Amino acid sequence: MKRLFNLLSLVGGYKVATGLSVMFNLLSVIFGLFSIALLIPFLNLIFRASTEDYTRYLASKPEKFALDSEYIQNTMNYYLANIIMQDPENGRMNALILICISIISFIFLKNITRYLAYFFLAIVRNGVMFDLRNDIFRKLLGLPIGYFSEEKKGDIMARMTNDVQEVEWTIMTSLEMMFRDPFSIILYLVALFILSPSLTVFVLIILPISGFIIGRIGKSLKKTSEDGQHHMGLLVSLIEETIGGLRIIKAFGTESYMNEKFKSTNSTYMGYMIKMLRKRDLASPVSEFLGVFIMIVIIWYGGRLILVDQNSSLEAATFLMYIALFTQIISPAKAFTVAIYNVQKGSASLDRIHKILSSDAKIPEKENALELTTFKDRIDYKNIFFSYRDTEVIHGIDLEIKKGQTVALVGPSGSGKSTLADLLPRFYDISAGNIAIDGIDIRELKIKDLRNQIGVVTQQSILFNDTVANNISFGSKDSTREEIMKAAMVANAHEFIMELQGGYEYNVGDGGTKLSGGQKQRISIARAVLNNPPILILDEATSSLDTESEKEVQEALQKLMENRTSLVIAHRLSTIVNADRIYVLEKGKIIDHGTHNELLERAGLYRKLYELQAFA
């Protein structure tokens, strides 16, 4: 329930709409109460009372207000008798017309106020979901890259979509009932207590039995729902992996295997959903049966008071009104019970969402972080250590990159090259040591300022499902079309862009699927050119390209690196022969460094890697 209260805390941003919804719900219940209160006693008075009764009613007008059934009944009798006695011939018909008009007026007011309650509650409900989605997305943007390495992307997507939708259609839908039905139940119970305190006390004694039964089923429902939502996350992950790896699946002929894997996960999910729906659908019949059972007990107990107990003040008309009022409790009580079940079902999704919102795995920024507007001198890695999942992957690395230099990191896969590069823009934080720009620890700087000084071109070009122009200007949204085109020319991309249908307005597809690897790479380079950062990280930027594409990309990179400080990672050592300094890494340590020629002369790991590629 703590998660539910956290969700309801978002309602605080919509206090006016919430207050109006509560007020109109309260008025709706009151008008409904009056419409029922008018019905039975008045009709009984009209059709069964004699002239002598009307005379007696006129003479017994209550003078002192009292909140009990006798005062209410005597007051209604007095005013109705007054109408009837003013016109003995047509009085009863006039009273009947008045009753009908009064009842329909109260019903009209009840439904008008009920609609207004829903009107304002819609603002609250959708506003809360709007805020929740924004909170989740903002949180995802703030989480470090390491978080997404440990979580399944499909499961995160399921929490952002399916779980949020589940919360909307269970908890937030139930919010309507929770805002309305408790008022109905409480006010009707108060009215019942006024009519007959002893009968109502008897009802309240047996109500906890219903609550206990409902609570037991609801607790079981939450566990089943939680398991179901977890398996929905597995389904989304499997779909996402299948679509992303469809080429490999087809190439290895594993369609049947993947299909069976999906069917198995889907079957498990179906089983949980069937169990969950069976438990949820049990709510309505159980609550209805319990409500009818209690009403039968009331009829028995109330009838006994009238027929047997001579000291009871309960009259037949009052008892009929009591039963009519109690029947009005059954519907909101039933709806409220369903709402409780839905909240239990939705709270499982809320827990999954909360795991994202409560995650403290974020890169911290100091409260009074320093601004970084320019890069003037050098970058220093000093005795750097970094651990991932309790495994140390970088061991005591020291290196210096002076402004304007091109420094390369080489080594076998898993040696720590990409990790070392990712530490500079603080995609991860070091475990020990110090990384400084112009002598200032990067942890002292504003993260946004730090990353504004760095451009990144990776092996896997990240493009968005948007136009070529918008992909190039990503991060530089104020750029003009002329500036975008100049950046594309530097990246050797302008020529092929103009050949696309629509040119710079061509949509590249999801992840740039409509473009070749070299084309995507050059658009990524154009993005870095347009951003114009003083520091570049080129992480294996050409390792996935064919020879012709690599040549075009390499020319673009050479233009990009002019007058910039570059940190280059490449498996193809031929691309870094002109680097000012090359650091050779193995198992998270620097084992050698120097220029290309110096490293070849030493006959170490670098020469071995270079000769292997040369012969290949």
JSON list of C-alpha atoms in Angstrom, two decimals, residues 110-282:
[
{"chain": "A", "resi": 110, "resn": "LYS", "atom": "CA", "xyz": [-27.61, 13.53, -8.27]},
{"chain": "A", "resi": 111, "resn": "ASN", "atom": "CA", "xyz": [-26.62, 12.71, -11.86]},
{"chain": "A", "resi": 112, "resn": "ILE", "atom": "CA", "xyz": [-25.51, 16.25, -12.70]},
{"chain": "A", "resi": 113, "resn": "THR", "atom": "CA", "xyz": [-23.19, 16.34, -9.68]},
{"chain": "A", "resi": 114, "resn": "ARG", "atom": "CA", "xyz": [-22.05, 12.80, -10.43]},
{"chain": "A", "resi": 115, "resn": "TYR", "atom": "CA", "xyz": [-21.05, 13.84, -13.96]},
{"chain": "A", "resi": 116, "resn": "LEU", "atom": "CA", "xyz": [-19.23, 16.90, -12.62]},
{"chain": "A", "resi": 117, "resn": "ALA", "atom": "CA", "xyz": [-17.37, 14.65, -10.18]},
{"chain": "A", "resi": 118, "resn": "TYR", "atom": "CA", "xyz": [-16.25, 12.45, -13.10]},
{"chain": "A", "resi": 119, "resn": "PHE", "atom": "CA", "xyz": [-15.43, 15.55, -15.14]},
{"chain": "A", "resi": 120, "resn": "PHE", "atom": "CA", "xyz": [-12.91, 16.82, -12.60]},
{"chain": "A", "resi": 121, "resn": "LEU", "atom": "CA", "xyz": [-11.67, 13.35, -11.68]},
{"chain": "A", "resi": 122, "resn": "ALA", "atom": "CA", "xyz": [-10.71, 12.79, -15.34]},
{"chain": "A", "resi": 123, "resn": "ILE", "atom": "CA", "xyz": [-8.29, 15.71, -14.98]},
{"chain": "A", "resi": 124, "resn": "VAL", "atom": "CA", "xyz": [-6.81, 14.15, -11.85]},
{"chain": "A", "resi": 125, "resn": "ARG", "atom": "CA", "xyz": [-6.60, 10.63, -13.28]},
{"chain": "A", "resi": 126, "resn": "ASN", "atom": "CA", "xyz": [-4.98, 11.57, -16.59]},
{"chain": "A", "resi": 127, "resn": "GLY", "atom": "CA", "xyz": [-2.81, 14.21, -14.94]},
{"chain": "A", "resi": 128, "resn": "VAL", "atom": "CA", "xyz": [-1.37, 11.68, -12.49]},
{"chain": "A", "resi": 129, "resn": "MET", "atom": "CA", "xyz": [-0.60, 9.25, -15.32]},
{"chain": "A", "resi": 130, "resn": "PHE", "atom": "CA", "xyz": [0.95, 12.10, -17.32]},
{"chain": "A", "resi": 131, "resn": "ASP", "atom": "CA", "xyz": [3.23, 12.91, -14.37]},
{"chain": "A", "resi": 132, "resn": "LEU", "atom": "CA", "xyz": [4.05, 9.24, -13.77]},
{"chain": "A", "resi": 133, "resn": "ARG", "atom": "CA", "xyz": [5.13, 8.67, -17.39]},
{"chain": "A", "resi": 134, "resn": "ASN", "atom": "CA", "xyz": [7.23, 11.83, -17.31]},
{"chain": "A", "resi": 135, "resn": "ASP", "atom": "CA", "xyz": [8.84, 10.79, -14.01]},
{"chain": "A", "resi": 136, "resn": "ILE", "atom": "CA", "xyz": [9.75, 7.35, -15.39]},
{"chain": "A", "resi": 137, "resn": "PHE", "atom": "CA", "xyz": [11.16, 8.75, -18.63]},
{"chain": "A", "resi": 138, "resn": "ARG", "atom": "CA", "xyz": [13.13, 11.46, -16.82]},
{"chain": "A", "resi": 139, "resn": "LYS", "atom": "CA", "xyz": [14.49, 8.80, -14.46]},
{"chain": "A", "resi": 140, "resn": "LEU", "atom": "CA", "xyz": [15.52, 6.58, -17.39]},
{"chain": "A", "resi": 141, "resn": "LEU", "atom": "CA", "xyz": [17.39, 9.49, -18.98]},
{"chain": "A", "resi": 142, "resn": "GLY", "atom": "CA", "xyz": [19.20, 10.11, -15.70]},
{"chain": "A", "resi": 143, "resn": "LEU", "atom": "CA", "xyz": [20.32, 6.52, -15.11]},
{"chain": "A", "resi": 144, "resn": "PRO", "atom": "CA", "xyz": [23.88, 5.58, -16.09]},
{"chain": "A", "resi": 145, "resn": "ILE", "atom": "CA", "xyz": [24.63, 3.29, -19.00]},
{"chain": "A", "resi": 146, "resn": "GLY", "atom": "CA", "xyz": [25.64, 0.55, -16.56]},
{"chain": "A", "resi": 147, "resn": "TYR", "atom": "CA", "xyz": [22.04, 0.25, -15.37]},
{"chain": "A", "resi": 148, "resn": "PHE", "atom": "CA", "xyz": [20.88, -0.75, -18.84]},
{"chain": "A", "resi": 149, "resn": "SER", "atom": "CA", "xyz": [23.67, -3.31, -19.12]},
{"chain": "A", "resi": 150, "resn": "GLU", "atom": "CA", "xyz": [22.24, -5.15, -16.10]},
{"chain": "A", "resi": 151, "resn": "GLU", "atom": "CA", "xyz": [18.54, -4.88, -17.03]},
{"chain": "A", "resi": 152, "resn": "LYS", "atom": "CA", "xyz": [16.74, -6.38, -20.01]},
{"chain": "A", "resi": 153, "resn": "LYS", "atom": "CA", "xyz": [15.74, -3.65, -22.44]},
{"chain": "A", "resi": 154, "resn": "GLY", "atom": "CA", "xyz": [12.46, -5.40, -23.18]},
{"chain": "A", "resi": 155, "resn": "ASP", "atom": "CA", "xyz": [11.60, -5.57, -19.48]},
{"chain": "A", "resi": 156, "resn": "ILE", "atom": "CA", "xyz": [12.28, -1.84, -19.09]},
{"chain": "A", "resi": 157, "resn": "MET", "atom": "CA", "xyz": [10.03, -1.16, -22.09]},
{"chain": "A", "resi": 158, "resn": "ALA", "atom": "CA", "xyz": [7.34, -3.39, -20.56]},
{"chain": "A", "resi": 159, "resn": "ARG", "atom": "CA", "xyz": [7.46, -1.38, -17.34]},
{"chain": "A", "resi": 160, "resn": "MET", "atom": "CA", "xyz": [7.23, 1.88, -19.26]},
{"chain": "A", "resi": 161, "resn": "THR", "atom": "CA", "xyz": [4.27, 0.70, -21.38]},
{"chain": "A", "resi": 162, "resn": "ASN", "atom": "CA", "xyz": [2.40, -2.36, -20.10]},
{"chain": "A", "resi": 163, "resn": "ASP", "atom": "CA", "xyz": [2.89, -1.69, -16.40]},
{"chain": "A", "resi": 164, "resn": "VAL", "atom": "CA", "xyz": [1.99, 1.99, -16.70]},
{"chain": "A", "resi": 165, "resn": "GLN", "atom": "CA", "xyz": [-1.12, 1.03, -18.69]},
{"chain": "A", "resi": 166, "resn": "GLU", "atom": "CA", "xyz": [-1.97, -1.59, -16.06]},
{"chain": "A", "resi": 167, "resn": "VAL", "atom": "CA", "xyz": [-1.72, 1.05, -13.33]},
{"chain": "A", "resi": 168, "resn": "GLU", "atom": "CA", "xyz": [-3.94, 3.36, -15.38]},
{"chain": "A", "resi": 169, "resn": "TRP", "atom": "CA", "xyz": [-6.65, 0.76, -16.00]},
{"chain": "A", "resi": 170, "resn": "THR", "atom": "CA", "xyz": [-6.65, -0.75, -12.52]},
{"chain": "A", "resi": 171, "resn": "ILE", "atom": "CA", "xyz": [-5.56, 1.70, -9.85]},
{"chain": "A", "resi": 172, "resn": "MET", "atom": "CA", "xyz": [-6.54, 4.93, -11.61]},
{"chain": "A", "resi": 173, "resn": "THR", "atom": "CA", "xyz": [-9.87, 3.52, -12.80]},
{"chain": "A", "resi": 174, "resn": "SER", "atom": "CA", "xyz": [-10.47, 2.30, -9.27]},
{"chain": "A", "resi": 175, "resn": "LEU", "atom": "CA", "xyz": [-9.65, 5.79, -8.07]},
{"chain": "A", "resi": 176, "resn": "GLU", "atom": "CA", "xyz": [-13.02, 6.90, -9.43]},
{"chain": "A", "resi": 177, "resn": "MET", "atom": "CA", "xyz": [-14.74, 4.31, -7.25]},
{"chain": "A", "resi": 178, "resn": "MET", "atom": "CA", "xyz": [-12.51, 5.09, -4.27]},
{"chain": "A", "resi": 179, "resn": "PHE", "atom": "CA", "xyz": [-13.39, 8.77, -4.52]},
{"chain": "A", "resi": 180, "resn": "ARG", "atom": "CA", "xyz": [-17.11, 8.12, -4.81]},
{"chain": "A", "resi": 181, "resn": "ASP", "atom": "CA", "xyz": [-18.13, 4.87, -3.14]},
{"chain": "A", "resi": 182, "resn": "PRO", "atom": "CA", "xyz": [-16.73, 5.45, 0.36]},
{"chain": "A", "resi": 183, "resn": "PHE", "atom": "CA", "xyz": [-18.88, 8.60, 0.62]},
{"chain": "A", "resi": 184, "resn": "SER", "atom": "CA", "xyz": [-21.91, 6.63, -0.47]},
{"chain": "A", "resi": 185, "resn": "ILE", "atom": "CA", "xyz": [-21.25, 3.85, 2.01]},
{"chain": "A", "resi": 186, "resn": "ILE", "atom": "CA", "xyz": [-20.53, 6.20, 4.92]},
{"chain": "A", "resi": 187, "resn": "LEU", "atom": "CA", "xyz": [-23.51, 8.48, 4.34]},
{"chain": "A", "resi": 188, "resn": "TYR", "atom": "CA", "xyz": [-25.89, 5.58, 3.83]},
{"chain": "A", "resi": 189, "resn": "LEU", "atom": "CA", "xyz": [-24.57, 3.96, 7.01]},
{"chain": "A", "resi": 190, "resn": "VAL", "atom": "CA", "xyz": [-25.13, 7.23, 8.89]},
{"chain": "A", "resi": 191, "resn": "ALA", "atom": "CA", "xyz": [-28.69, 7.35, 7.54]},
{"chain": "A", "resi": 192, "resn": "LEU", "atom": "CA", "xyz": [-29.24, 3.72, 8.56]},
{"chain": "A", "resi": 193, "resn": "PHE", "atom": "CA", "xyz": [-27.90, 4.45, 12.02]},
{"chain": "A", "resi": 194, "resn": "ILE", "atom": "CA", "xyz": [-30.31, 7.37, 12.37]},
{"chain": "A", "resi": 195, "resn": "LEU", "atom": "CA", "xyz": [-33.24, 5.18, 11.32]},
{"chain": "A", "resi": 196, "resn": "SER", "atom": "CA", "xyz": [-32.33, 2.27, 13.63]},
{"chain": "A", "resi": 197, "resn": "PRO", "atom": "CA", "xyz": [-29.16, 2.30, 15.75]},
{"chain": "A", "resi": 198, "resn": "SER", "atom": "CA", "xyz": [-29.64, -1.26, 17.05]},
{"chain": "A", "resi": 199, "resn": "LEU", "atom": "CA", "xyz": [-30.18, -2.72, 13.58]},
{"chain": "A", "resi": 200, "resn": "THR", "atom": "CA", "xyz": [-27.17, -0.87, 12.17]},
{"chain": "A", "resi": 201, "resn": "VAL", "atom": "CA", "xyz": [-24.92, -2.01, 15.02]},
{"chain": "A", "resi": 202, "resn": "PHE", "atom": "CA", "xyz": [-25.97, -5.56, 14.20]},
{"chain": "A", "resi": 203, "resn": "VAL", "atom": "CA", "xyz": [-25.00, -4.97, 10.55]},
{"chain": "A", "resi": 204, "resn": "LEU", "atom": "CA", "xyz": [-21.61, -3.55, 11.51]},
{"chain": "A", "resi": 205, "resn": "ILE", "atom": "CA", "xyz": [-20.84, -6.63, 13.59]},
{"chain": "A", "resi": 206, "resn": "ILE", "atom": "CA", "xyz": [-21.16, -8.99, 10.62]},
{"chain": "A", "resi": 207, "resn": "LEU", "atom": "CA", "xyz": [-19.50, -6.68, 8.02]},
{"chain": "A", "resi": 208, "resn": "PRO", "atom": "CA", "xyz": [-15.89, -7.48, 9.12]},
{"chain": "A", "resi": 209, "resn": "ILE", "atom": "CA", "xyz": [-16.46, -11.09, 8.04]},
{"chain": "A", "resi": 210, "resn": "SER", "atom": "CA", "xyz": [-16.93, -9.84, 4.48]},
{"chain": "A", "resi": 211, "resn": "GLY", "atom": "CA", "xyz": [-13.84, -7.67, 4.75]},
{"chain": "A", "resi": 212, "resn": "PHE", "atom": "CA", "xyz": [-11.72, -10.61, 5.92]},
{"chain": "A", "resi": 213, "resn": "ILE", "atom": "CA", "xyz": [-12.80, -12.83, 3.01]},
{"chain": "A", "resi": 214, "resn": "ILE", "atom": "CA", "xyz": [-12.20, -10.06, 0.46]},
{"chain": "A", "resi": 215, "resn": "GLY", "atom": "CA", "xyz": [-8.79, -9.24, 1.93]},
{"chain": "A", "resi": 216, "resn": "ARG", "atom": "CA", "xyz": [-7.58, -12.84, 1.74]},
{"chain": "A", "resi": 217, "resn": "ILE", "atom": "CA", "xyz": [-8.47, -13.15, -1.94]},
{"chain": "A", "resi": 218, "resn": "GLY", "atom": "CA", "xyz": [-6.98, -9.72, -2.73]},
{"chain": "A", "resi": 219, "resn": "LYS", "atom": "CA", "xyz": [-3.61, -10.61, -1.18]},
{"chain": "A", "resi": 220, "resn": "SER", "atom": "CA", "xyz": [-3.40, -13.74, -3.33]},
{"chain": "A", "resi": 221, "resn": "LEU", "atom": "CA", "xyz": [-4.35, -11.71, -6.41]},
{"chain": "A", "resi": 222, "resn": "LYS", "atom": "CA", "xyz": [-1.40, -9.32, -6.02]},
{"chain": "A", "resi": 223, "resn": "LYS", "atom": "CA", "xyz": [1.17, -12.13, -6.00]},
{"chain": "A", "resi": 224, "resn": "THR", "atom": "CA", "xyz": [-0.31, -13.73, -9.13]},
{"chain": "A", "resi": 225, "resn": "SER", "atom": "CA", "xyz": [-0.47, -10.35, -10.89]},
{"chain": "A", "resi": 226, "resn": "GLU", "atom": "CA", "xyz": [3.17, -9.63, -10.03]},
{"chain": "A", "resi": 227, "resn": "ASP", "atom": "CA", "xyz": [4.26, -12.94, -11.58]},
{"chain": "A", "resi": 228, "resn": "GLY", "atom": "CA", "xyz": [2.13, -12.21, -14.65]},
{"chain": "A", "resi": 229, "resn": "GLN", "atom": "CA", "xyz": [3.66, -8.77, -15.22]},
{"chain": "A", "resi": 230, "resn": "HIS", "atom": "CA", "xyz": [7.16, -10.21, -14.81]},
{"chain": "A", "resi": 231, "resn": "HIS", "atom": "CA", "xyz": [6.47, -12.74, -17.58]},
{"chain": "A", "resi": 232, "resn": "MET", "atom": "CA", "xyz": [5.02, -9.99, -19.77]},
{"chain": "A", "resi": 233, "resn": "GLY", "atom": "CA", "xyz": [8.40, -8.26, -19.41]},
{"chain": "A", "resi": 234, "resn": "LEU", "atom": "CA", "xyz": [10.10, -11.49, -20.52]},
{"chain": "A", "resi": 235, "resn": "LEU", "atom": "CA", "xyz": [7.77, -11.65, -23.54]},
{"chain": "A", "resi": 236, "resn": "VAL", "atom": "CA", "xyz": [8.58, -8.09, -24.60]},
{"chain": "A", "resi": 237, "resn": "SER", "atom": "CA", "xyz": [12.31, -8.78, -24.14]},
{"chain": "A", "resi": 238, "resn": "LEU", "atom": "CA", "xyz": [12.06, -11.90, -26.30]},
{"chain": "A", "resi": 239, "resn": "ILE", "atom": "CA", "xyz": [10.17, -10.01, -29.03]},
{"chain": "A", "resi": 240, "resn": "GLU", "atom": "CA", "xyz": [12.72, -7.18, -28.97]},
{"chain": "A", "resi": 241, "resn": "GLU", "atom": "CA", "xyz": [15.64, -9.63, -29.15]},
{"chain": "A", "resi": 242, "resn": "THR", "atom": "CA", "xyz": [14.00, -11.60, -31.97]},
{"chain": "A", "resi": 243, "resn": "ILE", "atom": "CA", "xyz": [13.35, -8.54, -34.12]},
{"chain": "A", "resi": 244, "resn": "GLY", "atom": "CA", "xyz": [16.87, -7.25, -33.50]},
{"chain": "A", "resi": 245, "resn": "GLY", "atom": "CA", "xyz": [18.48, -10.61, -34.27]},
{"chain": "A", "resi": 246, "resn": "LEU", "atom": "CA", "xyz": [16.17, -11.77, -37.06]},
{"chain": "A", "resi": 247, "resn": "ARG", "atom": "CA", "xyz": [19.01, -11.94, -39.60]},
{"chain": "A", "resi": 248, "resn": "ILE", "atom": "CA", "xyz": [20.99, -14.32, -37.35]},
{"chain": "A", "resi": 249, "resn": "ILE", "atom": "CA", "xyz": [17.90, -16.39, -36.51]},
{"chain": "A", "resi": 250, "resn": "LYS", "atom": "CA", "xyz": [17.18, -16.94, -40.19]},
{"chain": "A", "resi": 251, "resn": "ALA", "atom": "CA", "xyz": [20.82, -17.50, -41.07]},
{"chain": "A", "resi": 252, "resn": "PHE", "atom": "CA", "xyz": [21.17, -20.30, -38.50]},
{"chain": "A", "resi": 253, "resn": "GLY", "atom": "CA", "xyz": [17.72, -21.74, -39.19]},
{"chain": "A", "resi": 254, "resn": "THR", "atom": "CA", "xyz": [16.56, -21.37, -35.57]},
{"chain": "A", "resi": 255, "resn": "GLU", "atom": "CA", "xyz": [13.05, -20.11, -36.31]},
{"chain": "A", "resi": 256, "resn": "SER", "atom": "CA", "xyz": [11.49, -23.23, -34.76]},
{"chain": "A", "resi": 257, "resn": "TYR", "atom": "CA", "xyz": [13.63, -22.93, -31.63]},
{"chain": "A", "resi": 258, "resn": "MET", "atom": "CA", "xyz": [12.72, -19.26, -31.14]},
{"chain": "A", "resi": 259, "resn": "ASN", "atom": "CA", "xyz": [9.06, -20.03, -31.83]},
{"chain": "A", "resi": 260, "resn": "GLU", "atom": "CA", "xyz": [9.03, -22.77, -29.17]},
{"chain": "A", "resi": 261, "resn": "LYS", "atom": "CA", "xyz": [10.82, -20.48, -26.73]},
{"chain": "A", "resi": 262, "resn": "PHE", "atom": "CA", "xyz": [8.21, -17.79, -27.30]},
{"chain": "A", "resi": 263, "resn": "LYS", "atom": "CA", "xyz": [5.33, -20.28, -27.01]},
{"chain": "A", "resi": 264, "resn": "SER", "atom": "CA", "xyz": [6.72, -21.54, -23.70]},
{"chain": "A", "resi": 265, "resn": "THR", "atom": "CA", "xyz": [7.04, -18.05, -22.22]},
{"chain": "A", "resi": 266, "resn": "ASN", "atom": "CA", "xyz": [3.66, -17.04, -23.65]},
{"chain": "A", "resi": 267, "resn": "SER", "atom": "CA", "xyz": [2.05, -20.18, -22.20]},
{"chain": "A", "resi": 268, "resn": "THR", "atom": "CA", "xyz": [3.42, -19.42, -18.73]},
{"chain": "A", "resi": 269, "resn": "TYR", "atom": "CA", "xyz": [2.15, -15.84, -19.02]},
{"chain": "A", "resi": 270, "resn": "MET", "atom": "CA", "xyz": [-1.28, -17.09, -20.11]},
{"chain": "A", "resi": 271, "resn": "GLY", "atom": "CA", "xyz": [-1.42, -19.39, -17.08]},
{"chain": "A", "resi": 272, "resn": "TYR", "atom": "CA", "xyz": [-0.73, -16.52, -14.69]},
{"chain": "A", "resi": 273, "resn": "MET", "atom": "CA", "xyz": [-3.29, -14.30, -16.42]},
{"chain": "A", "resi": 274, "resn": "ILE", "atom": "CA", "xyz": [-5.98, -16.99, -16.19]},
{"chain": "A", "resi": 275, "resn": "LYS", "atom": "CA", "xyz": [-5.29, -17.43, -12.48]},
{"chain": "A", "resi": 276, "resn": "MET", "atom": "CA", "xyz": [-5.32, -13.67, -11.95]},
{"chain": "A", "resi": 277, "resn": "LEU", "atom": "CA", "xyz": [-8.58, -13.10, -13.83]},
{"chain": "A", "resi": 278, "resn": "ARG", "atom": "CA", "xyz": [-10.27, -15.96, -12.01]},
{"chain": "A", "resi": 279, "resn": "LYS", "atom": "CA", "xyz": [-9.37, -14.41, -8.68]},
{"chain": "A", "resi": 280, "resn": "ARG", "atom": "CA", "xyz": [-10.34, -10.91, -9.81]},
{"chain": "A", "resi": 281, "resn": "ASP", "atom": "CA", "xyz": [-13.66, -12.04, -11.27]},
{"chain": "A", "resi": 282, "resn": "LEU", "atom": "CA", "xyz": [-14.43, -13.73, -7.96]}
]
